[in-house]
Coordinates of C-alpha atoms and ligand atoms in Angstrom, one line a residue:
X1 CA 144.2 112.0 99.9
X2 CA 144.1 107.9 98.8
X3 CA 143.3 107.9 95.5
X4 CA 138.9 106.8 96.1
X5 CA 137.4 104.3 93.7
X6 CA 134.3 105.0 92.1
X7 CA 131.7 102.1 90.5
X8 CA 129.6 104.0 87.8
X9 CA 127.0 101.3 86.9
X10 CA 125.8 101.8 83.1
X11 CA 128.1 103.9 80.1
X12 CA 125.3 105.7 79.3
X13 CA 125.4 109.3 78.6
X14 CA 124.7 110.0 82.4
X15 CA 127.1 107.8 83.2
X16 CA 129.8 108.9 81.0
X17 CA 130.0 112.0 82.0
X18 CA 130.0 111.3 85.8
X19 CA 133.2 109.7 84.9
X20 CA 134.1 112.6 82.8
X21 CA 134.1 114.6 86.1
X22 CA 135.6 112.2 88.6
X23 CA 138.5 111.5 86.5
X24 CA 139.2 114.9 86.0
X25 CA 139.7 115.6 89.8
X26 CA 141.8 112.4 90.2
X27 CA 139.4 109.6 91.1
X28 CA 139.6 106.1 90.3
X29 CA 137.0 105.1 87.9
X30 CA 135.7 101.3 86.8
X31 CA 132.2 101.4 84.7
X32 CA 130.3 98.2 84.9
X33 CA 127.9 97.7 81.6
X34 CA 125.8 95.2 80.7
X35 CA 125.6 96.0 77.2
X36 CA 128.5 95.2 74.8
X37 CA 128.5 99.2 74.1
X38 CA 128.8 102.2 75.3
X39 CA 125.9 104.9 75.1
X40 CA 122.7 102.9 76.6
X41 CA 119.7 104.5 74.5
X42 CA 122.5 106.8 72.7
X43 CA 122.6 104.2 70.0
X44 CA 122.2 103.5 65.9
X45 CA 121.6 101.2 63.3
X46 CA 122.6 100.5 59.7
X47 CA 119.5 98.8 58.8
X48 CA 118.2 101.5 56.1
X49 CA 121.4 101.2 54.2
X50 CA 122.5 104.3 56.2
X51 CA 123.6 105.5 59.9
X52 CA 119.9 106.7 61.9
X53 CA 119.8 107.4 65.3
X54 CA 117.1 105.0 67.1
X55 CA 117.5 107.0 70.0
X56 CA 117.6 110.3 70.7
X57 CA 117.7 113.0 67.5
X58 CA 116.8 116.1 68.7
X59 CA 118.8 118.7 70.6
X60 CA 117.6 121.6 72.2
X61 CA 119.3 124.9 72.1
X62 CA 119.1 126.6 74.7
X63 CA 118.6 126.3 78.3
X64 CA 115.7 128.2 80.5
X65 CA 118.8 129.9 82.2
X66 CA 119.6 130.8 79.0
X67 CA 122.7 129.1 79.1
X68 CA 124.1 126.4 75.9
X69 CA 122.7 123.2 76.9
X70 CA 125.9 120.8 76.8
X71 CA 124.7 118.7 74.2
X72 CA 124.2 121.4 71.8
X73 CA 127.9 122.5 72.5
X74 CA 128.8 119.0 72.1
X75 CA 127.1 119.2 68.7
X76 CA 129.2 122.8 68.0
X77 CA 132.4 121.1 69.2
X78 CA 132.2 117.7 66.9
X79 CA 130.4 119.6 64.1
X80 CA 127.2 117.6 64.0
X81 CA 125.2 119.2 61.8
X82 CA 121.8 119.9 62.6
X83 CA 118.5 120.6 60.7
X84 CA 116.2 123.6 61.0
X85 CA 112.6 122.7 60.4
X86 CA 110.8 125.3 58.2
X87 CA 107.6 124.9 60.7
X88 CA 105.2 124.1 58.1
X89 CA 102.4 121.3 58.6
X90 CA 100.5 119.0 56.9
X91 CA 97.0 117.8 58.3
X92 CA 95.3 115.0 57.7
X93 CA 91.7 114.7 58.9
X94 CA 90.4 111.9 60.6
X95 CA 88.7 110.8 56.9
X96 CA 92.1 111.1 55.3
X97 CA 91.1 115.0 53.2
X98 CA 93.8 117.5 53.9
X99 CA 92.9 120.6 55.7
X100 CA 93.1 124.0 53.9
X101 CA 96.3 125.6 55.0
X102 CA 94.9 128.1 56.3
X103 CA 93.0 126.2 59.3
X104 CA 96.3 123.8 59.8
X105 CA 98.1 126.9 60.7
X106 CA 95.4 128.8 62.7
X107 CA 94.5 126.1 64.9
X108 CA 98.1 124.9 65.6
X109 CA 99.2 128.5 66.7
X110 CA 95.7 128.5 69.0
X111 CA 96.8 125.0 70.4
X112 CA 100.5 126.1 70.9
X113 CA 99.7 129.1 72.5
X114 CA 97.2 126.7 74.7
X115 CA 100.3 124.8 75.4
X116 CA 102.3 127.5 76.2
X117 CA 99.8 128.6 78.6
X118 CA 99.1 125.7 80.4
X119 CA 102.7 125.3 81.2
X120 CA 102.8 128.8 82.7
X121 CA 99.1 127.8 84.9
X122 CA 100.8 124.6 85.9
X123 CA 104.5 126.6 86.6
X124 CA 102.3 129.5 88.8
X125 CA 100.3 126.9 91.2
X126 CA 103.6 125.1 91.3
X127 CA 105.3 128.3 92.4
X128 CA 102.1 128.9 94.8
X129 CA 101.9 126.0 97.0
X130 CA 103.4 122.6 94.7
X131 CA 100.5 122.2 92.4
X132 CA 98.2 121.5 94.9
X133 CA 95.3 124.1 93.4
X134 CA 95.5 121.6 90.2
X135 CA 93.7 118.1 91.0
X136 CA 95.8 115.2 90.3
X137 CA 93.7 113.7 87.7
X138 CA 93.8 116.8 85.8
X139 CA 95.1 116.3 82.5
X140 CA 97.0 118.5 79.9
X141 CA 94.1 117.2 77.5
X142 CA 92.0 118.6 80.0
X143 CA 93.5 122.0 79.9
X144 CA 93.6 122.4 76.6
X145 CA 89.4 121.3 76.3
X146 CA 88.5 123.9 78.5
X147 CA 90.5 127.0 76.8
X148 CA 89.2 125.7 73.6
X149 CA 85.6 126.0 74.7
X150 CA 86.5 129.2 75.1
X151 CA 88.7 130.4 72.3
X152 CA 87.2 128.2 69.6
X153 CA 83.5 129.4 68.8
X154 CA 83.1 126.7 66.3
X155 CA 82.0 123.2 67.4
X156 CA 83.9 121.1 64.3
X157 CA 86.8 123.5 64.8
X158 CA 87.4 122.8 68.5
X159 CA 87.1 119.2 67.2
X160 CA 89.8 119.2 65.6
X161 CA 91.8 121.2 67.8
X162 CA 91.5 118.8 70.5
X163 CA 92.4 115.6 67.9
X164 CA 95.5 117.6 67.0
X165 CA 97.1 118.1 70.6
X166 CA 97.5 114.3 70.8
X167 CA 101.1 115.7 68.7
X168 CA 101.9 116.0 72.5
X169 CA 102.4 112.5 72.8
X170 CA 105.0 112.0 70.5
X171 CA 106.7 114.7 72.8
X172 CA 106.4 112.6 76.2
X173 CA 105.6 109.0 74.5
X174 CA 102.1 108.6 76.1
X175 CA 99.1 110.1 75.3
X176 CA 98.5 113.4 76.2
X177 CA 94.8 112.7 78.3
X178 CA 97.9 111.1 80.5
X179 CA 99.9 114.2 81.0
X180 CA 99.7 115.6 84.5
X181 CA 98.7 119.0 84.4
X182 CA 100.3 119.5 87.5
X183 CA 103.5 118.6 86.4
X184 CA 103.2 119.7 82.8
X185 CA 106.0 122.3 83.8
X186 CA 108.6 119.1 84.1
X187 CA 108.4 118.9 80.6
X188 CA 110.3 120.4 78.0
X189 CA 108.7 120.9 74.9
X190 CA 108.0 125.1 75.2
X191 CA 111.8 126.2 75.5
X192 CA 113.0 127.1 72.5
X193 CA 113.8 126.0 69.0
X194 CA 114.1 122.5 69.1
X195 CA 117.2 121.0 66.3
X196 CA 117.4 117.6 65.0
X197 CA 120.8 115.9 64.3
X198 CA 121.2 115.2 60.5
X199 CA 123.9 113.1 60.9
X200 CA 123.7 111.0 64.0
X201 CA 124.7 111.2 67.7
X202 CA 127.9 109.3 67.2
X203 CA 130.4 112.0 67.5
X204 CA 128.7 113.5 70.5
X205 CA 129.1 110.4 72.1
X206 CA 132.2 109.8 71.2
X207 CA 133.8 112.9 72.8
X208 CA 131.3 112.4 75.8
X209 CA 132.7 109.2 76.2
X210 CA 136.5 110.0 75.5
X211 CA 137.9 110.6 78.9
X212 CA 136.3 107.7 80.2
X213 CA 137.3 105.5 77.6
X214 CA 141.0 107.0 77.7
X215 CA 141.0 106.5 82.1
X216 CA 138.5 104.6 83.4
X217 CA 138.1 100.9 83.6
X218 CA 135.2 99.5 82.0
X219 CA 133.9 96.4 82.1
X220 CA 131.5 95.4 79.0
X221 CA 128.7 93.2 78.7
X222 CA 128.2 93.0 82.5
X223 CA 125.6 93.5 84.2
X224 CA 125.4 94.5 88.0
X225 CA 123.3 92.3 90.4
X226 CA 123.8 93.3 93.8
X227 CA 124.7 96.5 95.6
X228 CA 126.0 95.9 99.4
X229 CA 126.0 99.3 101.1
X230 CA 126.0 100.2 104.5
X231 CA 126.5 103.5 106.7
X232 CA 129.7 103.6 108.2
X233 CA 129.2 102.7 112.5
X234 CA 130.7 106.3 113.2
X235 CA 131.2 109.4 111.1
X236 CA 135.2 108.8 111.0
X237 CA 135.1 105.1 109.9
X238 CA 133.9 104.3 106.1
X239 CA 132.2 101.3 104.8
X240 CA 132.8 100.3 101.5
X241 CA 130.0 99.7 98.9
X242 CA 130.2 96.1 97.4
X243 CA 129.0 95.6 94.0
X244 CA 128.2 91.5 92.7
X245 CA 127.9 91.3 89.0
X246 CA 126.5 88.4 87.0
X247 CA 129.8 86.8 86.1
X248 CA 129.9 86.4 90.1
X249 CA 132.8 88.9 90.5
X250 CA 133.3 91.0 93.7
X251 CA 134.1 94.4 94.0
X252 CA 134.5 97.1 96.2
X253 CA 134.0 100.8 95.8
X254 CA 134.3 104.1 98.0
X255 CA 131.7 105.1 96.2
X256 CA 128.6 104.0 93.5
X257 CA 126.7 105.3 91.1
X258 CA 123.7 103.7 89.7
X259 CA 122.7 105.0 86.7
X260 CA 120.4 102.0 85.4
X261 CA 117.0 103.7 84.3
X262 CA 114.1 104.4 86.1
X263 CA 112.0 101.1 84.2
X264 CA 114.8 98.8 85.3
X265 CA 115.2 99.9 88.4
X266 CA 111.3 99.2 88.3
X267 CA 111.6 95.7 88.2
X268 CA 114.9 95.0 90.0
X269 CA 115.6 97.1 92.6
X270 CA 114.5 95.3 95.3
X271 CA 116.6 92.3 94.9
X272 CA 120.0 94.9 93.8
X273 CA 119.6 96.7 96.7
X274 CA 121.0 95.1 100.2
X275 CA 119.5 96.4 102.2
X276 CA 116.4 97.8 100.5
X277 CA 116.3 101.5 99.4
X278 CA 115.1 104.1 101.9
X279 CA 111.3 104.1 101.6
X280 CA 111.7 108.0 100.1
X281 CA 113.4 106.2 96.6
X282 CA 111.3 103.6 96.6
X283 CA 108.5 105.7 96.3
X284 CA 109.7 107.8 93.8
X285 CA 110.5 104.4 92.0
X286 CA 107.1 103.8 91.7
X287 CA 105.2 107.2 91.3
X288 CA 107.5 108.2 88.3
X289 CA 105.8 106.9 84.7
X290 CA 107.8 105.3 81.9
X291 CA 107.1 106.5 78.1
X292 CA 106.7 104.6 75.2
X293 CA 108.1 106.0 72.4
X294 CA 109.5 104.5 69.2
X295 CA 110.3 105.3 65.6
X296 CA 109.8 103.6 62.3
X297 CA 111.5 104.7 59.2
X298 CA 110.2 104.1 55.7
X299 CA 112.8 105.0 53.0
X300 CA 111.8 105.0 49.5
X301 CA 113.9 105.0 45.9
X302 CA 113.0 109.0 45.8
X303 CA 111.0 111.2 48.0
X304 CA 108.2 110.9 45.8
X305 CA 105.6 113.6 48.1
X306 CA 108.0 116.0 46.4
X307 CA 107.7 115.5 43.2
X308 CA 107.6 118.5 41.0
X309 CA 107.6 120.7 43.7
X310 CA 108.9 124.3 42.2
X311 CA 111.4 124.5 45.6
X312 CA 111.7 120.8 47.7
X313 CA 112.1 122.7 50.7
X314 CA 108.8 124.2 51.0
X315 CA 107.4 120.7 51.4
X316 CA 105.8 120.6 54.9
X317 CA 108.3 119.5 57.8
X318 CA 105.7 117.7 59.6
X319 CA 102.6 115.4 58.5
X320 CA 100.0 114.5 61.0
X321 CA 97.1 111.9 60.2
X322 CA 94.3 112.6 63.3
X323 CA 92.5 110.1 64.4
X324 CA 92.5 108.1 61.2
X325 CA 88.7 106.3 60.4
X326 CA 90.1 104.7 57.2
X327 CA 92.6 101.7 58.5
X328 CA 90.5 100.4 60.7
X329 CA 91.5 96.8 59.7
X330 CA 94.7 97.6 60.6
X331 CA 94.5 100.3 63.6
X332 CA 91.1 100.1 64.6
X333 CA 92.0 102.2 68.0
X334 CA 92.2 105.1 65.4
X335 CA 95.9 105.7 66.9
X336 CA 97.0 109.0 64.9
X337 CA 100.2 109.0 63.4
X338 CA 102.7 111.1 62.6
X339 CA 106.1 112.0 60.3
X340 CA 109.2 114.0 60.0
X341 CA 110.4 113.9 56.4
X342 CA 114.2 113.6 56.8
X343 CA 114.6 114.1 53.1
X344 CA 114.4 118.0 53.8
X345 CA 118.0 117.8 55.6
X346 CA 121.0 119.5 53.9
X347 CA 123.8 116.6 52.1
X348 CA 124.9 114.1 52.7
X349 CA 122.5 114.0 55.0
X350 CA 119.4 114.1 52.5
X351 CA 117.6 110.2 52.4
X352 CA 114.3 109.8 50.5
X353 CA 113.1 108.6 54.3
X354 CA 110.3 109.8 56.5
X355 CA 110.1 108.8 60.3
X356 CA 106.9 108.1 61.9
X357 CA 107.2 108.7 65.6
X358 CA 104.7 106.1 67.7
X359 CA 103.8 106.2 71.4
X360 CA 101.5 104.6 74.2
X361 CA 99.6 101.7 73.1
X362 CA 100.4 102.3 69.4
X363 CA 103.9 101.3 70.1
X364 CA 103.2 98.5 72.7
X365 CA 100.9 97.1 69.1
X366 CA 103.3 97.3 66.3
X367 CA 106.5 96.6 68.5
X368 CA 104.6 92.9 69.6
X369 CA 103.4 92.4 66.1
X370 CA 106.8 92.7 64.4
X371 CA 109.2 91.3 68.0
X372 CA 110.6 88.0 66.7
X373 CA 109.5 88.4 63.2
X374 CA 111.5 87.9 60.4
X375 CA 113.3 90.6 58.3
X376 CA 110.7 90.1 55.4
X377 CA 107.7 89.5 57.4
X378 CA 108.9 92.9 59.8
X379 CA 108.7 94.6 56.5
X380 CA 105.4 93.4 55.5
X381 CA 103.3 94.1 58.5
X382 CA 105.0 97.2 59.1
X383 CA 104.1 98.0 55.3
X384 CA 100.6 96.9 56.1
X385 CA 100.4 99.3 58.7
X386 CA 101.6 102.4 57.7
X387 CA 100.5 101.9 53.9
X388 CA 97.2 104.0 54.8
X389 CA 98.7 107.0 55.8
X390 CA 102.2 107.5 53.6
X391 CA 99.9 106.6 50.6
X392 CA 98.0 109.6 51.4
X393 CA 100.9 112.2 50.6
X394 CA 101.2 114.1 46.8
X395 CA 102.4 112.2 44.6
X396 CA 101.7 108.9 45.6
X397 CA 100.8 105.8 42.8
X398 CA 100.3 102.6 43.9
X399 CA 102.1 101.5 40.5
X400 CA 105.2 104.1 40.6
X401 CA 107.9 102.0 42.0
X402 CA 109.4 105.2 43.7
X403 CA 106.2 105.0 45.9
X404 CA 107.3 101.1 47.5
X405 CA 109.8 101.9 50.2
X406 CA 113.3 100.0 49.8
X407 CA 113.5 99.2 53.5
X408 CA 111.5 100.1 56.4
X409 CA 113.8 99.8 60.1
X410 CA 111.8 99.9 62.9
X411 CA 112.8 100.1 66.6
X412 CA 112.2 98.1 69.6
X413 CA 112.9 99.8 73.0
X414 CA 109.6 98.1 74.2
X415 CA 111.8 95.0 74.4
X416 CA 114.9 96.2 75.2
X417 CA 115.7 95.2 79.4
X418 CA 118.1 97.6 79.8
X419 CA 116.4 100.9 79.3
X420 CA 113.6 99.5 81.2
X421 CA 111.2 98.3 77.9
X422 CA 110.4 102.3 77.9
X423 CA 112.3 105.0 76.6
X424 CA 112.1 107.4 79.3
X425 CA 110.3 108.8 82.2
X426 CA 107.3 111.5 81.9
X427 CA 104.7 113.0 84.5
X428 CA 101.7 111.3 84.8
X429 CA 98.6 111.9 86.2
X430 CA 98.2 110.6 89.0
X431 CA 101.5 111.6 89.9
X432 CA 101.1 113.8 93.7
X433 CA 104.9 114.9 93.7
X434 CA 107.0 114.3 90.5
X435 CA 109.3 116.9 91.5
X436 CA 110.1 115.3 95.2
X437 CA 110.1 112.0 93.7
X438 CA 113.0 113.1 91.0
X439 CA 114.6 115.0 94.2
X440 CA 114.4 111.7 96.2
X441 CA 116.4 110.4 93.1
X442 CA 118.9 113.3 93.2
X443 CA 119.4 113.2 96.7
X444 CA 120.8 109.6 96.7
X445 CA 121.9 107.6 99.9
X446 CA 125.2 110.1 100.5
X447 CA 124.8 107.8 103.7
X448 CA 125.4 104.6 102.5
X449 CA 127.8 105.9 99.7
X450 CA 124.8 105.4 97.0
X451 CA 124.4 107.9 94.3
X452 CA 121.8 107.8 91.0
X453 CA 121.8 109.8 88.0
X454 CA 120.2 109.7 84.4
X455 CA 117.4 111.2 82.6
X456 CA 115.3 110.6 86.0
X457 CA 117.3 112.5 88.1
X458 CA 117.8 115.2 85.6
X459 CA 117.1 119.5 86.4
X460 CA 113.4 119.6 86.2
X461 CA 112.7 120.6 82.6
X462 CA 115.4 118.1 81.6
X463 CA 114.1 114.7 82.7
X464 CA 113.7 112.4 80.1
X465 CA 116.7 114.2 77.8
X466 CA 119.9 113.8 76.6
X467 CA 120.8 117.3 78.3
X468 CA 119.2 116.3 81.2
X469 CA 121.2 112.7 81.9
X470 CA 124.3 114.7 81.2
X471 CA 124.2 117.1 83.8
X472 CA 122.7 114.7 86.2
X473 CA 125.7 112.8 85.5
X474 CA 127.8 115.9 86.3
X475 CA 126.3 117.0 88.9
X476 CA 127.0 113.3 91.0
X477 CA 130.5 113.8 89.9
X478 CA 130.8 117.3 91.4
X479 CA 128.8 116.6 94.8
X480 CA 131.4 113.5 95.1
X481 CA 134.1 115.5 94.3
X482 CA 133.2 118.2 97.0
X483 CA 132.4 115.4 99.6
X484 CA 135.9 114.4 99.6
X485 CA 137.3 118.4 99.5
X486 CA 134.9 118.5 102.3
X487 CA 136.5 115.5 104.1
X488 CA 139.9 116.0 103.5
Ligands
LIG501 C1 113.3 106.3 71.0 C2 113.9 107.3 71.9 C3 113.9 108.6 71.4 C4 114.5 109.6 72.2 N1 114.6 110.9 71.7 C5 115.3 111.8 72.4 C6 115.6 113.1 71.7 O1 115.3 113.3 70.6 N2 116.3 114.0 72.5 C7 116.6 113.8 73.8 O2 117.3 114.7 74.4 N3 116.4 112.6 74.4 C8 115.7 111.6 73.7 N4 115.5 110.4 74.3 C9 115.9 110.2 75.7 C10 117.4 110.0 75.8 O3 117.8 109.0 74.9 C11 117.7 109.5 77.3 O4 117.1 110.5 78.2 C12 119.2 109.4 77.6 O5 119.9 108.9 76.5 C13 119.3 108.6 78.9 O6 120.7 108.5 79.3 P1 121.0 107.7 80.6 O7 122.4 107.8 80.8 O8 120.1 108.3 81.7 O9 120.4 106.2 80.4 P2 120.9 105.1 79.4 O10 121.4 105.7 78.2 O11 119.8 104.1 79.3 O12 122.2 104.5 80.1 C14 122.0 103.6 81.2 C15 123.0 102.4 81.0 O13 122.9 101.5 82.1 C16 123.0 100.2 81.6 N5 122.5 99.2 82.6 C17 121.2 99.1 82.9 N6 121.1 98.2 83.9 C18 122.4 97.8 84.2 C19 123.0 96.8 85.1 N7 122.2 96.2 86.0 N8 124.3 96.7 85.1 C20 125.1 97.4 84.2 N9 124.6 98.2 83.3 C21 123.3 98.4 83.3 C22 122.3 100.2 80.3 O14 122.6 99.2 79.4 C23 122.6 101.6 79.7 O15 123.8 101.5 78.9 C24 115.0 109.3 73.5 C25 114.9 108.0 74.0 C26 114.4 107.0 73.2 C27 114.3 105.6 73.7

């Protein structure tokens, strides 16, 4: 066999290791990115002082199979380390007073168990006849208001049960009144423990990216703008797929893979494609949601909400503020907000920094107040904002210099073109067919030579994840690997 050339359009992590598998069976690979990096929404800053992930963090063990996910091997293989929470919460309630301890942990094993059973409803009617039993309007929110009605005999109680499952959205980036029921088993957030990198994802990408960057061709900070791809006239002729990029270059392929997310693809694929996708894609295109998620850190001269504290480690994981009633100059929508204290990680991976996590319209607010700002004025808004709520934690003085973060980075995926100003897609309501719309994706145009992968196209329970870009990505490379066995 001639060796076939492949076009893998975008280095992200799908991408990458679509490459991975192509170049290990002999294939010709050239990437075309329009970024001046690998890793698409893989990616970190230095702006704390320190390397932080402003992508993706966590890692998920295991798989529903019960198989490694890759990632987490990728993890093993580099020695990433990665954090263990100790599962303990802090709850704020919507007049800033903590809740007893007790209540925090009741109520959030009712609502988890909730959780857990919704996702086994939505699984059973899924398995029954594709959902259809559950209307499309129905939300997770919904779910979860109905068993607490009947779990939860008291009124203020089932309250605040219900103000504490909008956690969920910092799970899919939009509020979870916006989660399809239907499709809540498309999302992975009840399989197992879930890690979080203590380092950063560089050395995962690195060694994801290796073979590619040792034997492919890749072409940075270029950005594709047309795909030409036709079927071949008969099945023994072949038609080559022509790919225009914005620095007017050419090129032909046997084969390419798009693997620009599902937001961009959003907005541009009906002047890339020539001629337009098959009407099956281009409704998945537009059923599939987009997620707004994105994370501030605050890091402060010492973690000062552990002051005193007989063992540091005790110090709740997790810190939710519900529906807060007490900012509204600043958040008058009463978004609730919540952290991560990353000063609980092992060295010399332990910052005095916590990380609020922000989705739906909160994000679409702060990133358009801060976009274009500069550094000092970024710092004083986002201050401003989150003040309210890190000023509740112990050991918090106004006056105590440890108490006045030292820098604050926040990120900006909102604005970012190339992942699509979202950070990944999620299940809607509204949504009829989220699973044959992410087929549609899967499927491709084998016809017209036209593959897609990425977090979109991902195993069901994987969209939107690391995991599940990877083995999208490897699972293009294979099926194009066994179309030309199967040719030969
Ligand atoms: C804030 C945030 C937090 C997240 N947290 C987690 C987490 O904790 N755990 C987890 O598993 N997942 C998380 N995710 C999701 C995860 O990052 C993604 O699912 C995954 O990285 C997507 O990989 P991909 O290859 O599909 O897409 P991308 O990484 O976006 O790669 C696509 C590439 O295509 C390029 N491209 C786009 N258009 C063109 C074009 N026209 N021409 C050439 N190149 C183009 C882009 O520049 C990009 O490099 C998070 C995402 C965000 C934004």
């Amino acid at each position: 066999m001639d060796q076939k050339h492949v076009c893998v359009v975008g280095a992200g992590i799908s991408g990458l290791r679509c490459a991975d598998v192509l170049l290990s069976h002999g294939f010709k690979v050239t990437i075309i990115e329009a970024r001046n990096r690998i890793g698409g929404r893989i990616c970190q800053s230095e702006g704390l002082g320190y390397t932080v992930d402003i992508g993706p963090n966590w890692i998920h063990a295991w798989s529903d199979s019960g198989e490694p996910h890759p990632i987490y091997k990728l993890a093993m293989d580099t020695k990433t380390p990665l954090h263990h929470w100790n599962n303990k919460q802090l709850i704020f309630d919507s007049d800033g007073n903590k809740l007893p301890d007790e209540l925090t942990e009741r109520l959030s094993t009712i609502l988890w168990e909730i959780i857990e059973e919704a996702f086994n409803f939505s699984k059973a009617a899924h398995e029954k006849n594709g959902g259809k039993d559950i209307a499309s309007t129905d939300s997770l929110q919904d779910f979860i208001r109905r068993r607490a009605q009947d779990i939860v005999s008291d009124a203020k109680e089932r309250a605040l049960l219900v103000q504490m499952s909008e956690m969920f959205g910092a799970y899919v980036g939009q509020p979870v009144w916006q989660q399809s029921l239907r499709f809540a088993w498309m999302e992975e957030c009840c399989g197992g423990e879930e890690m979080f990198v203590s380092s950063n994802y560089s050395s995962i990408l690195a060694l994801a990216a290796k073979p590619a960057l040792t034997s492919a061709t890749i072409h940075l900070n270029t950005r594709v703008v047309g795909i030409t791809s036709h079927p071949a006239a008969s099945p023994t002729s072949r038609q080559l797929v022509t790919v225009t990029t914005d620095h007017g270059q050419t090129m032909s392929f046997d084969e390419v893979v798009v693997t620009a997310p599902l937001g961009w693809l959003k907005k541009n694929h009906s002047t890339l494609f020539d001629p337009p996708l098959p009407p099956r894609i281009r409704s998945a295109i537009s059923n599939l949601s987009l997620s707004q998620l994105e994370k501030v850190f605050f890091n402060f001269p010492s973690a000062f909400w552990k002051t005193g504290l007989p063992n540091e480690d005790d110090f709740p994981c997790y810190t939710n503020w519900l529906s807060p009633t007490y900012s509204a100059s600043t958040n008058p929508s009463k978004w609730p907000q919540e952290i991560w204290d990353l000063s609980s990680f092992a060295q010399p991976n332990r910052h005095a920094t916590i990380l609020f996590y922000l989705y739906g319209d909160c994000t679409r607010h702060i990133v358009n107040m801060i976009n274009g700002q500069t550094p000092a004025e970024k710092h004083r808004l986002l201050d401003d904002f989150f003040r309210p709520y890190y000023s509740l934690l112990p050991g918090y003085d106004a006056e105590n210099p440890n108490c006045t973060p030292q820098a604050i980075l926040a990120t900006e995926w909102f604005k970012d073109d190339l992942c699509g100003n979202a950070s990944y897609c999620n299940f809607q309501v509204g949504v009829e067919e989220a699973d044959k719309d992410v087929l549609a994706f899967r499927e491709g145009c084998v016809e017209r030579r036209l593959w897609f992968c990425g977090e979109h196209a991902a195993p069901f329970d994987e969209c939107g994840t690391v995991a599940g870009a990877y083995l999208s990505g490897e699972s293009v490379g294979r099926r194009i690997v066994d179309l030309y066995k199967s040719e030969s």
